[in-house]
Amino acid sequence: MNVYADNAATTAVSATALAAMMPCFQEIYGNPSSLHTPGQRAAEKLAAARETFAKYLNADPREITFTSGGSEADNQALRSAALLGARKGKKHIISTKFEHHAILHTLQALEKEGFEATLLDIPPDGVVTAEQVKAALRPDTCLVTVMFANNEIGTIQPIPEIGAVCHEAGVLFHTDAVQAAGHLPIDVQSMHIDMLSLSAHKFHGPKGVGVLYARRGIALTNVIHGGAQERGKRAGTENIPGICGAAAAFEEACANMEKNAAFLEPLRDKLIAGLTAIPHTVLNGDPKRRLPGNVNVCFEGIEGESLLLLLDAKGIAASSGSACTSGSLDPSHVLLALGRPHEVAHGSLRLSLSEYNTEAEIDYILKELPNIVSYLRDMSPVWDELEKGQRPHLI
Ligand SMILES: *Cc1c(COP(=O)(O)O)cnc(C)c1O
């Protein structure tokens, strides 16, 4: 059986999204900046896609900028807020220790340019609090950026509460909603969100298309310089097929959100129950306050990479953290921020489901995984020491 359980890394393009893209390759291929009819037909597609995103975020179409993905949207959001802050002499930014690298590395770049970042600690349940944000605010704070839902452990952050704290203090609030968009309800008005990033390939849209929402009045800084596309804020001929696919996927995901969550949550909980029944296994992040399809556990005494290879041999595609950190030997910065010791963080496994998964697939994972964990532990010198009491169990 082949099971794709790495939907937090990327998803399959839905049939609806693909159908929306197809005419844009050979029929509606004009450049939306062109004045002729083929160009204007493409411009209409672009405008319709912008309206779709605005509608489901409760925003205005003029507040929607298309980018090449979540990473670019994050970069542009942070750079824009930083520049606006710097003009007022405010160069302090608040974020968290478990953001995606698109945020953390942009903050590192900004620190080299004279900005200062405070990264909030992650409580053991994987949910930062509005009180933490409030306590970190300073007179020179220009931006708070906290992700909507974490990409590794799936925990959902108190976005409306954090937004309210920011707005009370007159500080801009950005959220990286790449894992949340299409999976959780988002309302930029009631949630006090000034800027938001999302990415189509995390909700069955195509790769290479993102959205940056920025509340009216927030002047965006260009990351890509050139032509006047996207109201002058993002140069480059628009990726019309990708944008149309993204909008169709977003509409589909938002329309089916409750149904998908009602389907996924019991599967997620079944996986969590089955996996945490394996001795010396711990769930990462709050059991309920997490994305409907996210499971993330640590198995003591094994290496996540070996686990992934053996799972792959059984047809199961999973992850040990984020796609961006796999391939490096460092354990996940998210699990370390959660307080997991290095040796425990190394034994992590993320299974991220989508509505394309089936209960039979969950049962297959639960049948195979305990055997693989036992097999790896039997071969592990570390496990041997743990079992002989020569080193203490950490979980
Ligand atoms: C995937 C992801 C990104 C990056 O999005 P891309 O479209 O792949 O650039 C950023 N933030 C989070 C939380 C993500 O999960």
mmCIF file of N, CA, C and O in Angstrom, residues 196-292:
data_model
loop_
_atom_site.group_PDB
_atom_site.id
_atom_site.type_symbol
_atom_site.label_atom_id
_atom_site.label_comp_id
_atom_site.label_asym_id
_atom_site.label_seq_id
_atom_site.Cartn_x
_atom_site.Cartn_y
_atom_site.Cartn_z
ATOM 1 N N LEU A 196 -0.623 38.847 6.244
ATOM 2 C CA LEU A 196 -0.751 37.391 6.333
ATOM 3 C C LEU A 196 -0.138 36.764 5.091
ATOM 4 O O LEU A 196 -0.309 37.268 3.984
ATOM 5 N N SER A 197 0.586 35.664 5.294
ATOM 6 C CA SER A 197 1.177 34.933 4.176
ATOM 7 C C SER A 197 0.479 33.592 4.032
ATOM 8 O O SER A 197 0.173 32.932 5.030
ATOM 9 N N LEU A 198 0.255 33.177 2.780
ATOM 10 C CA LEU A 198 -0.232 31.810 2.549
ATOM 11 C C LEU A 198 0.394 31.268 1.278
ATOM 12 O O LEU A 198 0.978 32.012 0.479
ATOM 13 N N SER A 199 0.289 29.964 1.100
ATOM 14 C CA SER A 199 0.932 29.299 -0.032
ATOM 15 C C SER A 199 0.018 28.216 -0.586
ATOM 16 O O SER A 199 -0.479 27.374 0.167
ATOM 17 N N ALA A 200 -0.193 28.235 -1.901
ATOM 18 C CA ALA A 200 -1.200 27.365 -2.519
ATOM 19 C C ALA A 200 -0.879 25.877 -2.397
ATOM 20 O O ALA A 200 -1.784 25.055 -2.284
ATOM 21 N N HIS A 201 0.411 25.526 -2.423
ATOM 22 C CA HIS A 201 0.716 24.090 -2.486
ATOM 23 C C HIS A 201 0.500 23.365 -1.159
ATOM 24 O O HIS A 201 0.664 22.147 -1.082
ATOM 25 N N LYS A 202 0.085 24.094 -0.119
ATOM 26 C CA LYS A 202 -0.233 23.445 1.149
ATOM 27 C C LYS A 202 -1.733 23.148 1.267
ATOM 28 O O LYS A 202 -2.172 22.596 2.259
ATOM 29 N N PHE A 203 -2.515 23.566 0.257
ATOM 30 C CA PHE A 203 -3.960 23.213 0.277
ATOM 31 C C PHE A 203 -4.411 22.729 -1.100
ATOM 32 O O PHE A 203 -5.458 23.110 -1.599
ATOM 33 N N HIS A 204 -3.621 21.866 -1.716
ATOM 34 C CA HIS A 204 -3.975 21.226 -2.991
ATOM 35 C C HIS A 204 -4.008 22.189 -4.167
ATOM 36 O O HIS A 204 -4.705 21.962 -5.154
ATOM 37 N N GLY A 205 -3.238 23.275 -4.050
ATOM 38 C CA GLY A 205 -2.994 24.154 -5.189
ATOM 39 C C GLY A 205 -1.603 23.879 -5.723
ATOM 40 O O GLY A 205 -0.883 23.026 -5.194
ATOM 41 N N PRO A 206 -1.214 24.595 -6.777
ATOM 42 C CA PRO A 206 0.109 24.359 -7.363
ATOM 43 C C PRO A 206 1.248 24.977 -6.541
ATOM 44 O O PRO A 206 1.020 25.907 -5.760
ATOM 45 N N LYS A 207 2.441 24.471 -6.732
ATOM 46 C CA LYS A 207 3.629 25.051 -6.094
ATOM 47 C C LYS A 207 4.003 26.367 -6.784
ATOM 48 O O LYS A 207 3.686 26.572 -7.954
ATOM 49 N N GLY A 208 4.674 27.225 -6.046
ATOM 50 C CA GLY A 208 5.159 28.462 -6.657
ATOM 51 C C GLY A 208 4.138 29.589 -6.702
ATOM 52 O O GLY A 208 4.309 30.536 -7.466
ATOM 53 N N VAL A 209 3.091 29.500 -5.903
ATOM 54 C CA VAL A 209 2.114 30.595 -5.826
ATOM 55 C C VAL A 209 1.798 30.882 -4.358
ATOM 56 O O VAL A 209 1.397 29.985 -3.619
ATOM 57 N N GLY A 210 1.991 32.110 -3.982
ATOM 58 C CA GLY A 210 1.644 32.522 -2.622
ATOM 59 C C GLY A 210 0.845 33.801 -2.657
ATOM 60 O O GLY A 210 0.679 34.425 -3.701
ATOM 61 N N VAL A 211 0.333 34.162 -1.485
ATOM 62 C CA VAL A 211 -0.414 35.408 -1.340
ATOM 63 C C VAL A 211 0.135 36.145 -0.136
ATOM 64 O O VAL A 211 0.409 35.541 0.909
ATOM 65 N N LEU A 212 0.314 37.450 -0.314
ATOM 66 C CA LEU A 212 0.567 38.312 0.833
ATOM 67 C C LEU A 212 -0.635 39.238 0.968
ATOM 68 O O LEU A 212 -0.916 40.033 0.060
ATOM 69 N N TYR A 213 -1.350 39.090 2.076
ATOM 70 C CA TYR A 213 -2.404 40.058 2.391
ATOM 71 C C TYR A 213 -1.749 41.162 3.210
ATOM 72 O O TYR A 213 -0.997 40.890 4.157
ATOM 73 N N ALA A 214 -2.015 42.406 2.831
ATOM 74 C CA ALA A 214 -1.547 43.544 3.635
ATOM 75 C C ALA A 214 -2.685 44.546 3.729
ATOM 76 O O ALA A 214 -3.237 44.976 2.705
ATOM 77 N N ARG A 215 -3.062 44.859 4.948
ATOM 78 C CA ARG A 215 -4.159 45.795 5.193
ATOM 79 C C ARG A 215 -3.908 47.104 4.453
ATOM 80 O O ARG A 215 -2.763 47.549 4.325
ATOM 81 N N ARG A 216 -4.986 47.713 3.938
ATOM 82 C CA ARG A 216 -4.849 48.974 3.206
ATOM 83 C C ARG A 216 -4.148 50.017 4.050
ATOM 84 O O ARG A 216 -4.395 50.116 5.240
ATOM 85 N N GLY A 217 -3.248 50.746 3.421
ATOM 86 C CA GLY A 217 -2.518 51.767 4.163
ATOM 87 C C GLY A 217 -1.130 51.285 4.557
ATOM 88 O O GLY A 217 -0.268 52.087 4.908
ATOM 89 N N ILE A 218 -0.905 49.953 4.487
ATOM 90 C CA ILE A 218 0.432 49.447 4.787
ATOM 91 C C ILE A 218 1.211 49.402 3.470
ATOM 92 O O ILE A 218 0.884 48.612 2.577
ATOM 93 N N ALA A 219 2.204 50.249 3.340
ATOM 94 C CA ALA A 219 2.970 50.325 2.091
ATOM 95 C C ALA A 219 3.932 49.147 2.021
ATOM 96 O O ALA A 219 4.805 49.000 2.879
ATOM 97 N N LEU A 220 3.761 48.311 1.016
ATOM 98 C CA LEU A 220 4.667 47.173 0.866
ATOM 99 C C LEU A 220 5.968 47.618 0.207
ATOM 100 O O LEU A 220 5.971 48.502 -0.650
ATOM 101 N N THR A 221 7.045 46.993 0.628
ATOM 102 C CA THR A 221 8.359 47.225 0.040
ATOM 103 C C THR A 221 8.607 46.136 -0.993
ATOM 104 O O THR A 221 8.324 44.974 -0.723
ATOM 105 N N ASN A 222 9.134 46.492 -2.128
ATOM 106 C CA ASN A 222 9.426 45.469 -3.134
ATOM 107 C C ASN A 222 10.559 44.550 -2.697
ATOM 108 O O ASN A 222 11.574 45.008 -2.177
ATOM 109 N N VAL A 223 10.346 43.263 -2.919
ATOM 110 C CA VAL A 223 11.441 42.305 -2.785
ATOM 111 C C VAL A 223 11.952 41.995 -4.193
ATOM 112 O O VAL A 223 13.135 41.804 -4.409
ATOM 113 N N ILE A 224 11.013 41.955 -5.148
ATOM 114 C CA ILE A 224 11.343 41.777 -6.563
ATOM 115 C C ILE A 224 11.088 43.105 -7.271
ATOM 116 O O ILE A 224 9.952 43.584 -7.275
ATOM 117 N N HIS A 225 12.134 43.677 -7.814
ATOM 118 C CA HIS A 225 12.002 44.971 -8.503
ATOM 119 C C HIS A 225 11.835 44.756 -9.996
ATOM 120 O O HIS A 225 12.379 43.800 -10.553
ATOM 121 N N GLY A 226 11.117 45.640 -10.635
ATOM 122 C CA GLY A 226 10.944 45.540 -12.085
ATOM 123 C C GLY A 226 9.698 46.272 -12.519
ATOM 124 O O GLY A 226 9.492 47.432 -12.137
ATOM 125 N N GLY A 227 8.863 45.579 -13.286
ATOM 126 C CA GLY A 227 7.652 46.192 -13.836
ATOM 127 C C GLY A 227 6.631 46.526 -12.768
ATOM 128 O O GLY A 227 6.842 46.283 -11.577
ATOM 129 N N ALA A 228 5.500 47.062 -13.224
ATOM 130 C CA ALA A 228 4.499 47.613 -12.297
ATOM 131 C C ALA A 228 3.406 46.618 -11.931
ATOM 132 O O ALA A 228 2.341 47.016 -11.471
ATOM 133 N N GLN A 229 3.673 45.321 -12.123
ATOM 134 C CA GLN A 229 2.632 44.337 -11.792
ATOM 135 C C GLN A 229 2.296 44.394 -10.303
ATOM 136 O O GLN A 229 3.069 44.898 -9.498
ATOM 137 N N GLU A 230 1.142 43.849 -9.959
ATOM 138 C CA GLU A 230 0.695 43.815 -8.558
ATOM 139 C C GLU A 230 0.773 45.199 -7.911
ATOM 140 O O GLU A 230 1.352 45.382 -6.854
ATOM 141 N N ARG A 231 0.178 46.168 -8.576
ATOM 142 C CA ARG A 231 0.148 47.557 -8.094
ATOM 143 C C ARG A 231 1.553 48.066 -7.780
ATOM 144 O O ARG A 231 1.758 48.850 -6.837
ATOM 145 N N GLY A 232 2.531 47.583 -8.527
ATOM 146 C CA GLY A 232 3.904 48.058 -8.368
ATOM 147 C C GLY A 232 4.644 47.416 -7.209
ATOM 148 O O GLY A 232 5.792 47.763 -6.930
ATOM 149 N N LYS A 233 4.013 46.471 -6.539
ATOM 150 C CA LYS A 233 4.620 45.920 -5.329
ATOM 151 C C LYS A 233 5.300 44.575 -5.535
ATOM 152 O O LYS A 233 5.958 44.046 -4.635
ATOM 153 N N ARG A 234 5.114 43.989 -6.729
ATOM 154 C CA ARG A 234 5.772 42.700 -6.986
ATOM 155 C C ARG A 234 5.923 42.562 -8.498
ATOM 156 O O ARG A 234 4.968 42.232 -9.190
ATOM 157 N N ALA A 235 7.146 42.811 -8.957
ATOM 158 C CA ALA A 235 7.391 42.801 -10.392
ATOM 159 C C ALA A 235 7.412 41.384 -10.947
ATOM 160 O O ALA A 235 7.644 40.419 -10.222
ATOM 161 N N GLY A 236 7.177 41.287 -12.237
ATOM 162 C CA GLY A 236 7.225 39.991 -12.915
ATOM 163 C C GLY A 236 5.861 39.641 -13.487
ATOM 164 O O GLY A 236 4.846 39.838 -12.810
ATOM 165 N N THR A 237 5.846 39.130 -14.717
ATOM 166 C CA THR A 237 4.582 38.730 -15.335
ATOM 167 C C THR A 237 3.890 37.713 -14.440
ATOM 168 O O THR A 237 4.505 36.730 -14.019
ATOM 169 N N GLU A 238 2.644 37.941 -14.141
ATOM 170 C CA GLU A 238 1.915 37.099 -13.200
ATOM 171 C C GLU A 238 1.808 35.658 -13.703
ATOM 172 O O GLU A 238 1.598 35.427 -14.892
ATOM 173 N N ASN A 239 1.915 34.738 -12.776
ATOM 174 C CA ASN A 239 1.794 33.305 -13.063
ATOM 175 C C ASN A 239 0.295 32.980 -13.126
ATOM 176 O O ASN A 239 -0.282 32.469 -12.173
ATOM 177 N N ILE A 240 -0.315 33.306 -14.269
ATOM 178 C CA ILE A 240 -1.781 33.180 -14.358
ATOM 179 C C ILE A 240 -2.266 31.740 -14.127
ATOM 180 O O ILE A 240 -3.199 31.528 -13.347
ATOM 181 N N PRO A 241 -1.655 30.728 -14.766
ATOM 182 C CA PRO A 241 -2.138 29.365 -14.484
ATOM 183 C C PRO A 241 -2.044 29.035 -12.996
ATOM 184 O O PRO A 241 -3.003 28.523 -12.394
ATOM 185 N N GLY A 242 -0.919 29.358 -12.407
ATOM 186 C CA GLY A 242 -0.717 29.060 -10.989
ATOM 187 C C GLY A 242 -1.699 29.809 -10.114
ATOM 188 O O GLY A 242 -2.279 29.248 -9.167
ATOM 189 N N ILE A 243 -1.908 31.075 -10.411
ATOM 190 C CA ILE A 243 -2.807 31.905 -9.595
ATOM 191 C C ILE A 243 -4.245 31.394 -9.711
ATOM 192 O O ILE A 243 -4.977 31.325 -8.711
ATOM 193 N N CYS A 244 -4.653 30.996 -10.935
ATOM 194 C CA CYS A 244 -6.015 30.463 -11.110
ATOM 195 C C CYS A 244 -6.169 29.136 -10.363
ATOM 196 O O CYS A 244 -7.212 28.871 -9.747
ATOM 197 N N GLY A 245 -5.140 28.306 -10.418
ATOM 198 C CA GLY A 245 -5.179 27.041 -9.687
ATOM 199 C C GLY A 245 -5.223 27.276 -8.187
ATOM 200 O O GLY A 245 -5.952 26.602 -7.450
ATOM 201 N N ALA A 246 -4.456 28.262 -7.735
ATOM 202 C CA ALA A 246 -4.415 28.582 -6.305
ATOM 203 C C ALA A 246 -5.787 29.037 -5.827
ATOM 204 O O ALA A 246 -6.278 28.595 -4.776
ATOM 205 N N ALA A 247 -6.429 29.918 -6.605
ATOM 206 C CA ALA A 247 -7.737 30.444 -6.202
ATOM 207 C C ALA A 247 -8.785 29.328 -6.175
ATOM 208 O O ALA A 247 -9.591 29.240 -5.243
ATOM 209 N N ALA A 248 -8.751 28.465 -7.194
ATOM 210 C CA ALA A 248 -9.728 27.363 -7.227
ATOM 211 C C ALA A 248 -9.504 26.424 -6.050
ATOM 212 O O ALA A 248 -10.466 25.963 -5.417
ATOM 213 N N ALA A 249 -8.235 26.152 -5.741
ATOM 214 C CA ALA A 249 -7.930 25.266 -4.613
ATOM 215 C C ALA A 249 -8.358 25.903 -3.291
ATOM 216 O O ALA A 249 -8.872 25.223 -2.391
ATOM 217 N N PHE A 250 -8.161 27.214 -3.179
ATOM 218 C CA PHE A 250 -8.513 27.895 -1.924
ATOM 219 C C PHE A 250 -10.021 27.884 -1.727
ATOM 220 O O PHE A 250 -10.511 27.596 -0.627
ATOM 221 N N GLU A 251 -10.728 28.170 -2.802
ATOM 222 C CA GLU A 251 -12.190 28.170 -2.729
ATOM 223 C C GLU A 251 -12.688 26.780 -2.324
ATOM 224 O O GLU A 251 -13.542 26.634 -1.440
ATOM 225 N N GLU A 252 -12.135 25.770 -2.948
ATOM 226 C CA GLU A 252 -12.545 24.390 -2.666
ATOM 227 C C GLU A 252 -12.226 24.029 -1.204
ATOM 228 O O GLU A 252 -13.049 23.453 -0.491
ATOM 229 N N ALA A 253 -11.020 24.401 -0.764
ATOM 230 C CA ALA A 253 -10.601 24.067 0.604
ATOM 231 C C ALA A 253 -11.471 24.789 1.624
ATOM 232 O O ALA A 253 -11.865 24.210 2.643
ATOM 233 N N CYS A 254 -11.779 26.056 1.353
ATOM 234 C CA CYS A 254 -12.601 26.821 2.308
ATOM 235 C C CYS A 254 -14.028 26.291 2.343
ATOM 236 O O CYS A 254 -14.637 26.190 3.406
ATOM 237 N N ALA A 255 -14.553 25.934 1.157
ATOM 238 C CA ALA A 255 -15.928 25.422 1.097
ATOM 239 C C ALA A 255 -16.050 24.087 1.825
ATOM 240 O O ALA A 255 -17.092 23.778 2.401
ATOM 241 N N ASN A 256 -14.991 23.280 1.801
ATOM 242 C CA ASN A 256 -15.052 21.939 2.405
ATOM 243 C C ASN A 256 -14.348 21.859 3.760
ATOM 244 O O ASN A 256 -14.118 20.763 4.280
ATOM 245 N N MET A 257 -14.010 23.013 4.304
ATOM 246 C CA MET A 257 -13.171 23.037 5.513
ATOM 247 C C MET A 257 -13.747 22.222 6.678
ATOM 248 O O MET A 257 -13.054 21.373 7.252
ATOM 249 N N GLU A 258 -15.018 22.455 6.983
ATOM 250 C CA GLU A 258 -15.609 21.754 8.130
ATOM 251 C C GLU A 258 -15.698 20.261 7.875
ATOM 252 O O GLU A 258 -15.390 19.446 8.749
ATOM 253 N N LYS A 259 -16.085 19.930 6.656
ATOM 254 C CA LYS A 259 -16.225 18.523 6.283
ATOM 255 C C LYS A 259 -14.855 17.821 6.370
ATOM 256 O O LYS A 259 -14.736 16.726 6.926
ATOM 257 N N ASN A 260 -13.833 18.485 5.853
ATOM 258 C CA ASN A 260 -12.491 17.890 5.879
ATOM 259 C C ASN A 260 -11.993 17.714 7.312
ATOM 260 O O ASN A 260 -11.412 16.680 7.657
ATOM 261 N N ALA A 261 -12.240 18.724 8.142
ATOM 262 C CA ALA A 261 -11.788 18.635 9.536
ATOM 263 C C ALA A 261 -12.526 17.508 10.263
ATOM 264 O O ALA A 261 -11.919 16.741 11.022
ATOM 265 N N ALA A 262 -13.821 17.391 9.993
ATOM 266 C CA ALA A 262 -14.617 16.341 10.655
ATOM 267 C C ALA A 262 -14.141 14.956 10.221
ATOM 268 O O ALA A 262 -14.233 13.993 10.987
ATOM 269 N N PHE A 263 -13.625 14.855 9.019
ATOM 270 C CA PHE A 263 -13.083 13.584 8.531
ATOM 271 C C PHE A 263 -11.688 13.320 9.110
ATOM 272 O O PHE A 263 -11.364 12.201 9.524
ATOM 273 N N LEU A 264 -10.872 14.376 9.155
ATOM 274 C CA LEU A 264 -9.467 14.195 9.528
ATOM 275 C C LEU A 264 -9.237 14.031 11.027
ATOM 276 O O LEU A 264 -8.370 13.249 11.438
ATOM 277 N N GLU A 265 -9.978 14.777 11.826
ATOM 278 C CA GLU A 265 -9.688 14.760 13.263
ATOM 279 C C GLU A 265 -9.766 13.356 13.871
ATOM 280 O O GLU A 265 -8.848 12.969 14.613
ATOM 281 N N PRO A 266 -10.799 12.568 13.554
ATOM 282 C CA PRO A 266 -10.805 11.200 14.115
ATOM 283 C C PRO A 266 -9.625 10.351 13.609
ATOM 284 O O PRO A 266 -9.094 9.537 14.376
ATOM 285 N N LEU A 267 -9.206 10.562 12.369
ATOM 286 C CA LEU A 267 -8.047 9.807 11.860
ATOM 287 C C LEU A 267 -6.779 10.222 12.606
ATOM 288 O O LEU A 267 -5.965 9.381 13.007
ATOM 289 N N ARG A 268 -6.643 11.532 12.780
ATOM 290 C CA ARG A 268 -5.498 12.063 13.533
ATOM 291 C C ARG A 268 -5.483 11.473 14.935
ATOM 292 O O ARG A 268 -4.448 10.981 15.408
ATOM 293 N N ASP A 269 -6.638 11.495 15.599
ATOM 294 C CA ASP A 269 -6.697 11.034 16.979
ATOM 295 C C ASP A 269 -6.458 9.528 17.080
ATOM 296 O O ASP A 269 -5.871 9.048 18.054
ATOM 297 N N LYS A 270 -6.887 8.798 16.059
ATOM 298 C CA LYS A 270 -6.636 7.356 16.042
ATOM 299 C C LYS A 270 -5.128 7.089 15.923
ATOM 300 O O LYS A 270 -4.580 6.237 16.623
ATOM 301 N N LEU A 271 -4.472 7.859 15.061
ATOM 302 C CA LEU A 271 -3.023 7.725 14.910
ATOM 303 C C LEU A 271 -2.308 8.079 16.213
ATOM 304 O O LEU A 271 -1.395 7.365 16.653
ATOM 305 N N ILE A 272 -2.728 9.188 16.820
ATOM 306 C CA ILE A 272 -2.081 9.630 18.062
ATOM 307 C C ILE A 272 -2.244 8.554 19.138
ATOM 308 O O ILE A 272 -1.262 8.180 19.808
ATOM 309 N N ALA A 273 -3.449 8.027 19.256
ATOM 310 C CA ALA A 273 -3.697 7.004 20.288
ATOM 311 C C ALA A 273 -2.844 5.772 20.014
ATOM 312 O O ALA A 273 -2.208 5.224 20.923
ATOM 313 N N GLY A 274 -2.788 5.350 18.770
ATOM 314 C CA GLY A 274 -2.034 4.147 18.415
ATOM 315 C C GLY A 274 -0.540 4.329 18.599
ATOM 316 O O GLY A 274 0.154 3.426 19.089
ATOM 317 N N LEU A 275 -0.033 5.471 18.228
ATOM 318 C CA LEU A 275 1.417 5.684 18.296
ATOM 319 C C LEU A 275 1.886 5.915 19.725
ATOM 320 O O LEU A 275 2.943 5.428 20.126
ATOM 321 N N THR A 276 1.098 6.674 20.495
ATOM 322 C CA THR A 276 1.541 6.942 21.870
ATOM 323 C C THR A 276 1.373 5.707 22.759
ATOM 324 O O THR A 276 1.866 5.688 23.886
ATOM 325 N N ALA A 277 0.718 4.663 22.231
ATOM 326 C CA ALA A 277 0.646 3.398 22.974
ATOM 327 C C ALA A 277 1.974 2.645 22.881
ATOM 328 O O ALA A 277 2.238 1.731 23.671
ATOM 329 N N ILE A 278 2.827 3.025 21.934
ATOM 330 C CA ILE A 278 4.166 2.426 21.849
ATOM 331 C C ILE A 278 4.971 2.969 23.036
ATOM 332 O O ILE A 278 4.982 4.182 23.269
ATOM 333 N N PRO A 279 5.626 2.083 23.823
ATOM 334 C CA PRO A 279 6.327 2.575 25.025
ATOM 335 C C PRO A 279 7.370 3.650 24.688
ATOM 336 O O PRO A 279 7.957 3.624 23.607
ATOM 337 N N HIS A 280 7.579 4.554 25.613
ATOM 338 C CA HIS A 280 8.576 5.621 25.478
ATOM 339 C C HIS A 280 8.385 6.417 24.195
ATOM 340 O O HIS A 280 9.316 6.646 23.424
ATOM 341 N N THR A 281 7.129 6.799 23.990
ATOM 342 C CA THR A 281 6.763 7.634 22.846
ATOM 343 C C THR A 281 5.983 8.816 23.388
ATOM 344 O O THR A 281 5.149 8.656 24.286
ATOM 345 N N VAL A 282 6.262 9.998 22.872
ATOM 346 C CA VAL A 282 5.554 11.175 23.378
ATOM 347 C C VAL A 282 5.010 11.982 22.204
ATOM 348 O O VAL A 282 5.637 12.094 21.152
ATOM 349 N N LEU A 283 3.808 12.513 22.402
ATOM 350 C CA LEU A 283 3.193 13.391 21.405
ATOM 351 C C LEU A 283 3.794 14.785 21.550
ATOM 352 O O LEU A 283 3.978 15.271 22.667
ATOM 353 N N ASN A 284 4.107 15.438 20.447
ATOM 354 C CA ASN A 284 4.599 16.808 20.493
ATOM 355 C C ASN A 284 3.460 17.772 20.200
ATOM 356 O O ASN A 284 2.822 17.686 19.156
ATOM 357 N N GLY A 285 3.238 18.680 21.142
ATOM 358 C CA GLY A 285 2.185 19.678 20.957
ATOM 359 C C GLY A 285 0.874 19.243 21.572
ATOM 360 O O GLY A 285 0.633 18.048 21.791
ATOM 361 N N ASP A 286 0.037 20.205 21.842
ATOM 362 C CA ASP A 286 -1.265 19.949 22.459
ATOM 363 C C ASP A 286 -2.057 18.931 21.634
ATOM 364 O O ASP A 286 -2.099 19.016 20.415
ATOM 365 N N PRO A 287 -2.701 17.948 22.326
ATOM 366 C CA PRO A 287 -3.406 16.900 21.572
ATOM 367 C C PRO A 287 -4.586 17.412 20.749
ATOM 368 O O PRO A 287 -4.920 16.828 19.720
ATOM 369 N N LYS A 288 -5.240 18.479 21.190
ATOM 370 C CA LYS A 288 -6.459 18.934 20.496
ATOM 371 C C LYS A 288 -6.274 20.251 19.758
ATOM 372 O O LYS A 288 -6.884 20.472 18.711
ATOM 373 N N ARG A 289 -5.473 21.142 20.324
ATOM 374 C CA ARG A 289 -5.320 22.460 19.719
ATOM 375 C C ARG A 289 -4.277 22.373 18.592
ATOM 376 O O ARG A 289 -3.228 22.995 18.628
ATOM 377 N N ARG A 290 -4.571 21.518 17.605
ATOM 378 C CA ARG A 290 -3.613 21.305 16.522
ATOM 379 C C ARG A 290 -4.368 21.130 15.217
ATOM 380 O O ARG A 290 -5.575 20.872 15.201
ATOM 381 N N LEU A 291 -3.658 21.260 14.109
ATOM 382 C CA LEU A 291 -4.266 21.127 12.788
ATOM 383 C C LEU A 291 -4.965 19.774 12.679
ATOM 384 O O LEU A 291 -4.473 18.773 13.219
ATOM 385 N N PRO A 292 -6.078 19.728 11.954
ATOM 386 C CA PRO A 292 -6.866 18.484 11.886
ATOM 387 C C PRO A 292 -6.069 17.288 11.373
ATOM 388 O O PRO A 292 -6.390 16.147 11.712
#
